[in-house]
mmCIF file of C-alpha atoms and ligand atoms in Angstrom:
data_model
loop_
_atom_site.group_PDB
_atom_site.id
_atom_site.type_symbol
_atom_site.label_atom_id
_atom_site.label_comp_id
_atom_site.label_asym_id
_atom_site.label_seq_id
_atom_site.Cartn_x
_atom_site.Cartn_y
_atom_site.Cartn_z
ATOM 1 C CA MET A 1 49.180 33.177 -141.677
ATOM 2 C CA PHE A 2 45.605 31.664 -141.770
ATOM 3 C CA ASP A 3 44.324 29.143 -138.561
ATOM 4 C CA ASN A 4 42.056 27.614 -141.355
ATOM 5 C CA TRP A 5 42.303 25.970 -144.335
ATOM 6 C CA GLU A 6 39.372 27.803 -145.992
ATOM 7 C CA GLU A 7 41.089 30.835 -145.179
ATOM 8 C CA LEU A 8 44.035 29.985 -146.801
ATOM 9 C CA GLU A 9 42.722 28.733 -149.693
ATOM 10 C CA ASN A 10 40.811 32.015 -150.528
ATOM 11 C CA SER A 11 43.369 34.002 -150.087
ATOM 12 C CA LEU A 12 45.160 31.976 -152.847
ATOM 13 C CA LYS A 13 42.755 32.601 -155.537
ATOM 14 C CA GLU A 14 43.751 35.421 -156.874
ATOM 15 C CA CYS A 15 47.529 35.300 -156.180
ATOM 16 C CA LYS A 16 49.603 37.518 -158.283
ATOM 17 C CA ARG A 17 52.764 37.593 -155.949
ATOM 18 C CA CYS A 18 55.154 36.836 -158.787
ATOM 19 C CA LYS A 19 54.915 36.497 -162.558
ATOM 20 C CA LEU A 20 54.174 32.863 -161.972
ATOM 21 C CA CYS A 21 50.780 34.031 -161.899
ATOM 22 C CA THR A 22 51.029 34.785 -166.073
ATOM 23 C CA ASN A 23 50.840 31.433 -167.460
ATOM 24 C CA ARG A 24 48.969 29.473 -165.086
ATOM 25 C CA THR A 25 45.628 27.236 -166.039
ATOM 26 C CA ASN A 26 45.027 26.224 -162.451
ATOM 27 C CA ILE A 27 46.889 27.523 -158.686
ATOM 28 C CA VAL A 28 48.305 23.826 -157.895
ATOM 29 C CA PHE A 29 47.607 24.045 -153.849
ATOM 30 C CA GLY A 30 48.140 20.279 -152.518
ATOM 31 C CA THR A 31 46.691 17.336 -151.471
ATOM 32 C CA GLY A 32 46.083 14.357 -149.234
ATOM 33 C CA ASN A 33 45.519 14.054 -145.663
ATOM 34 C CA LYS A 34 45.596 17.456 -143.976
ATOM 35 C CA GLN A 35 46.114 16.330 -140.791
ATOM 36 C CA ALA A 36 48.672 13.892 -141.988
ATOM 37 C CA SER A 37 51.759 12.657 -140.134
ATOM 38 C CA ILE A 38 54.053 12.611 -143.202
ATOM 39 C CA MET A 39 53.810 15.305 -145.692
ATOM 40 C CA PHE A 40 56.195 15.467 -149.452
ATOM 41 C CA ILE A 41 57.020 18.383 -150.784
ATOM 42 C CA GLY A 42 58.173 18.739 -154.238
ATOM 43 C CA GLU A 43 59.484 21.683 -156.911
ATOM 44 C CA GLY A 44 56.388 23.313 -158.459
ATOM 45 C CA PRO A 45 53.695 21.799 -161.059
ATOM 46 C CA GLY A 46 54.572 20.608 -164.553
ATOM 47 C CA ALA A 47 52.085 20.781 -167.468
ATOM 48 C CA ASP A 48 49.831 17.460 -166.323
ATOM 49 C CA GLU A 49 49.606 19.151 -162.652
ATOM 50 C CA ASP A 50 49.179 22.666 -164.221
ATOM 51 C CA LEU A 51 45.882 21.633 -166.194
ATOM 52 C CA GLN A 52 44.568 19.384 -163.733
ATOM 53 C CA GLY A 53 45.379 21.655 -160.609
ATOM 54 C CA GLU A 54 46.871 18.354 -158.656
ATOM 55 C CA PRO A 55 50.275 17.996 -157.468
ATOM 56 C CA PHE A 56 52.391 14.854 -158.729
ATOM 57 C CA VAL A 57 49.821 13.771 -161.275
ATOM 58 C CA GLY A 58 52.362 13.106 -164.293
ATOM 59 C CA LYS A 59 54.780 11.296 -164.910
ATOM 60 C CA ALA A 60 56.971 11.873 -161.441
ATOM 61 C CA GLY A 61 53.778 11.268 -159.943
ATOM 62 C CA LYS A 62 53.207 8.419 -161.457
ATOM 63 C CA LEU A 63 56.727 6.783 -160.899
ATOM 64 C CA MET A 64 56.165 8.246 -157.192
ATOM 65 C CA ASN A 65 52.937 6.072 -157.063
ATOM 66 C CA MET A 66 54.495 3.302 -157.995
ATOM 67 C CA ALA A 67 57.256 3.651 -154.990
ATOM 68 C CA PHE A 68 54.113 4.371 -152.913
ATOM 69 C CA ASP A 69 52.474 1.048 -153.716
ATOM 70 C CA ALA A 70 55.629 -1.095 -153.496
ATOM 71 C CA LEU A 71 55.917 0.062 -150.247
ATOM 72 C CA ALA A 72 52.126 0.494 -148.882
ATOM 73 C CA ILE A 73 52.124 4.340 -148.783
ATOM 74 C CA ASN A 74 48.227 5.394 -149.532
ATOM 75 C CA ARG A 75 48.492 8.303 -151.073
ATOM 76 C CA LYS A 76 45.392 9.785 -149.711
ATOM 77 C CA GLU A 77 46.830 9.290 -146.034
ATOM 78 C CA VAL A 78 49.765 11.755 -147.047
ATOM 79 C CA TYR A 79 49.888 15.358 -147.728
ATOM 80 C CA ILE A 80 51.651 16.737 -150.748
ATOM 81 C CA ALA A 81 52.919 20.008 -151.829
ATOM 82 C CA ASN A 82 55.222 21.639 -153.602
ATOM 83 C CA ILE A 83 57.342 24.706 -152.835
ATOM 84 C CA VAL A 84 55.662 27.098 -156.058
ATOM 85 C CA LYS A 85 52.010 26.560 -156.761
ATOM 86 C CA CYS A 86 52.047 27.750 -160.098
ATOM 87 C CA ARG A 87 53.780 26.154 -163.195
ATOM 88 C CA PRO A 88 56.915 27.496 -164.400
ATOM 89 C CA PRO A 89 56.978 27.836 -167.929
ATOM 90 C CA GLY A 90 58.786 24.706 -169.908
ATOM 91 C CA ASN A 91 59.092 23.260 -166.450
ATOM 92 C CA ARG A 92 62.227 25.025 -165.464
ATOM 93 C CA ASN A 93 63.241 25.531 -161.559
ATOM 94 C CA PRO A 94 61.844 28.197 -159.645
ATOM 95 C CA GLU A 95 63.215 31.666 -159.769
ATOM 96 C CA GLN A 96 64.385 32.713 -156.219
ATOM 97 C CA ASP A 97 62.132 35.328 -156.158
ATOM 98 C CA GLU A 98 59.029 33.023 -157.068
ATOM 99 C CA ALA A 99 60.104 30.750 -154.565
ATOM 100 C CA THR A 100 60.573 33.060 -151.647
ATOM 101 C CA ALA A 101 56.857 34.818 -152.632
ATOM 102 C CA CYS A 102 55.471 31.595 -152.769
ATOM 103 C CA LEU A 103 56.676 30.203 -149.149
ATOM 104 C CA ASP A 104 54.560 31.327 -147.190
ATOM 105 C CA TYR A 105 51.692 29.601 -148.281
ATOM 106 C CA LEU A 106 53.676 26.389 -147.768
ATOM 107 C CA ARG A 107 54.098 27.770 -144.269
ATOM 108 C CA ASN A 108 51.391 28.103 -143.598
ATOM 109 C CA GLN A 109 50.232 24.383 -144.561
ATOM 110 C CA VAL A 110 52.656 22.972 -142.451
ATOM 111 C CA ILE A 111 51.462 24.655 -139.749
ATOM 112 C CA LEU A 112 48.233 23.468 -140.541
ATOM 113 C CA VAL A 113 49.048 19.742 -141.541
ATOM 114 C CA LYS A 114 51.650 19.805 -138.206
ATOM 115 C CA PRO A 115 53.600 17.047 -140.044
ATOM 116 C CA LYS A 116 55.755 14.728 -137.392
ATOM 117 C CA ILE A 117 57.802 14.269 -141.107
ATOM 118 C CA ILE A 118 58.479 15.782 -144.179
ATOM 119 C CA VAL A 119 59.891 14.611 -147.186
ATOM 120 C CA LEU A 120 62.089 16.715 -149.346
ATOM 121 C CA LEU A 121 61.702 16.094 -152.618
ATOM 122 C CA GLY A 122 64.922 17.041 -154.731
ATOM 123 C CA SER A 123 67.213 20.393 -154.186
ATOM 124 C CA VAL A 124 64.635 22.680 -154.971
ATOM 125 C CA ALA A 125 62.356 21.704 -151.865
ATOM 126 C CA LEU A 126 65.565 20.946 -149.528
ATOM 127 C CA LYS A 127 67.073 24.318 -150.448
ATOM 128 C CA ASN A 128 64.267 26.692 -149.751
ATOM 129 C CA ILE A 129 62.918 24.194 -146.750
ATOM 130 C CA LEU A 130 66.205 23.972 -145.002
ATOM 131 C CA GLY A 131 68.395 26.286 -146.169
ATOM 132 C CA GLN A 132 71.071 27.064 -149.338
ATOM 133 C CA GLU A 133 73.848 25.787 -147.867
ATOM 134 C CA TYR A 134 72.361 22.133 -148.166
ATOM 135 C CA GLY A 135 73.278 19.555 -151.045
ATOM 136 C CA ILE A 136 70.875 16.723 -152.411
ATOM 137 C CA THR A 137 74.002 14.639 -153.218
ATOM 138 C CA ALA A 138 75.059 15.029 -149.240
ATOM 139 C CA SER A 139 72.036 15.462 -147.699
ATOM 140 C CA ARG A 140 69.477 12.667 -149.228
ATOM 141 C CA GLY A 141 69.033 9.721 -146.766
ATOM 142 C CA LYS A 142 70.073 11.529 -143.813
ATOM 143 C CA TRP A 143 67.654 12.884 -141.373
ATOM 144 C CA ILE A 144 67.453 16.285 -140.187
ATOM 145 C CA GLU A 145 65.725 17.049 -137.028
ATOM 146 C CA LYS A 146 64.571 20.741 -136.702
ATOM 147 C CA ARG A 147 61.825 22.310 -134.625
ATOM 148 C CA GLY A 148 60.253 18.691 -133.674
ATOM 149 C CA ILE A 149 59.996 18.106 -137.572
ATOM 150 C CA TRP A 150 62.069 15.105 -138.956
ATOM 151 C CA TYR A 151 62.840 16.204 -142.774
ATOM 152 C CA MET A 152 64.085 13.379 -145.112
ATOM 153 C CA PRO A 153 66.003 14.576 -148.064
ATOM 154 C CA THR A 154 65.473 12.760 -151.594
ATOM 155 C CA TRP A 155 65.775 12.401 -155.181
ATOM 156 C CA HIS A 156 62.973 14.125 -157.161
ATOM 157 C CA PRO A 157 61.037 11.783 -159.010
ATOM 158 C CA ALA A 158 61.853 13.174 -161.982
ATOM 159 C CA ALA A 159 65.570 12.728 -161.482
ATOM 160 C CA LEU A 160 64.559 8.989 -161.294
ATOM 161 C CA LEU A 161 63.311 8.877 -164.881
ATOM 162 C CA ARG A 162 66.741 10.567 -166.007
ATOM 163 C CA ASP A 163 68.536 8.217 -163.593
ATOM 164 C CA GLU A 164 67.478 4.545 -163.243
ATOM 165 C CA THR A 165 70.021 4.104 -160.245
ATOM 166 C CA LYS A 166 68.509 7.021 -157.928
ATOM 167 C CA LYS A 167 64.765 4.368 -157.707
ATOM 168 C CA ILE A 168 66.977 2.428 -155.032
ATOM 169 C CA ASP A 169 67.569 4.862 -153.413
ATOM 170 C CA PHE A 170 64.481 6.366 -153.299
ATOM 171 C CA ILE A 171 63.157 3.193 -152.134
ATOM 172 C CA LYS A 172 65.809 3.496 -149.456
ATOM 173 C CA ASP A 173 64.854 7.050 -148.152
ATOM 174 C CA LEU A 174 61.199 6.087 -148.038
ATOM 175 C CA LYS A 175 61.353 3.242 -146.294
ATOM 176 C CA LEU A 176 63.451 4.815 -143.955
ATOM 177 C CA VAL A 177 60.340 7.146 -143.310
ATOM 178 C CA ILE A 178 58.195 4.346 -142.997
ATOM 179 C CA GLU A 179 60.243 3.438 -140.039
ATOM 180 C CA LYS A 180 60.487 6.404 -138.422
ATOM 181 C CA TYR A 181 57.099 7.281 -138.837
ATOM 182 C CA LYS A 182 56.205 3.778 -136.552
ATOM 183 C CA GLN A 183 58.617 4.434 -134.281
ATOM 184 C CA ILE A 184 57.165 8.181 -133.586
ATOM 185 C CA LEU A 185 53.701 5.736 -133.213
ATOM 186 C CA ASN A 186 55.164 3.942 -130.761
ATOM 187 C CA ASN A 187 56.858 6.493 -128.508
HETATM 188 N N1 LIG B 1 56.996 18.030 -160.028
HETATM 189 C C1 LIG B 1 57.073 18.653 -158.893
HETATM 190 O O1 LIG B 1 58.114 19.275 -157.936
HETATM 191 N N2 LIG B 1 55.914 18.707 -158.221
HETATM 192 C C2 LIG B 1 54.654 18.682 -159.073
HETATM 193 O O2 LIG B 1 53.679 18.755 -158.634
HETATM 194 C C3 LIG B 1 54.953 17.802 -160.383
HETATM 195 C C4 LIG B 1 56.228 17.330 -160.323
#
């Protein structure tokens, strides 16, 4: 574990911990406020993210940005990262060995950011952070508190592109996040 961002980012630069290193253009480390109260965790970079080196800049990211705008969430004020930092080919889900190899980096990011709230975007984030026993359909929209961090599982933004009805849930869940954030600020 590293106690500063520079060393952590340097430790990743030549990462070959899993097979995803062979096809990557860029490592997608994370973006946003490094002291954010709210952190978002997705699955892994897609083609646009791989090219630009930033999470959620493609179609799903644009949809997430629209939701942020609608709810007055400033993307620069939250921290956004992924379970895996290199693109899985063909946008498949990360395989378990890939997620496991990469998780230490994310754990280190969480330790450095010290978020009060973590939004888990989709099943891959939920299962890798809270445990394989969790399912996104049953868990979304419900708070789970663990070791002083409030977790809110919700749909992955890409799921909203496939099923419009999930947009309502997504907005509802983000509203719960804002409410909780305000409660925490007032305590
Ligand atoms: N999907 C993710 O899970 N993460 C990204 O950064 C982009 C798309």
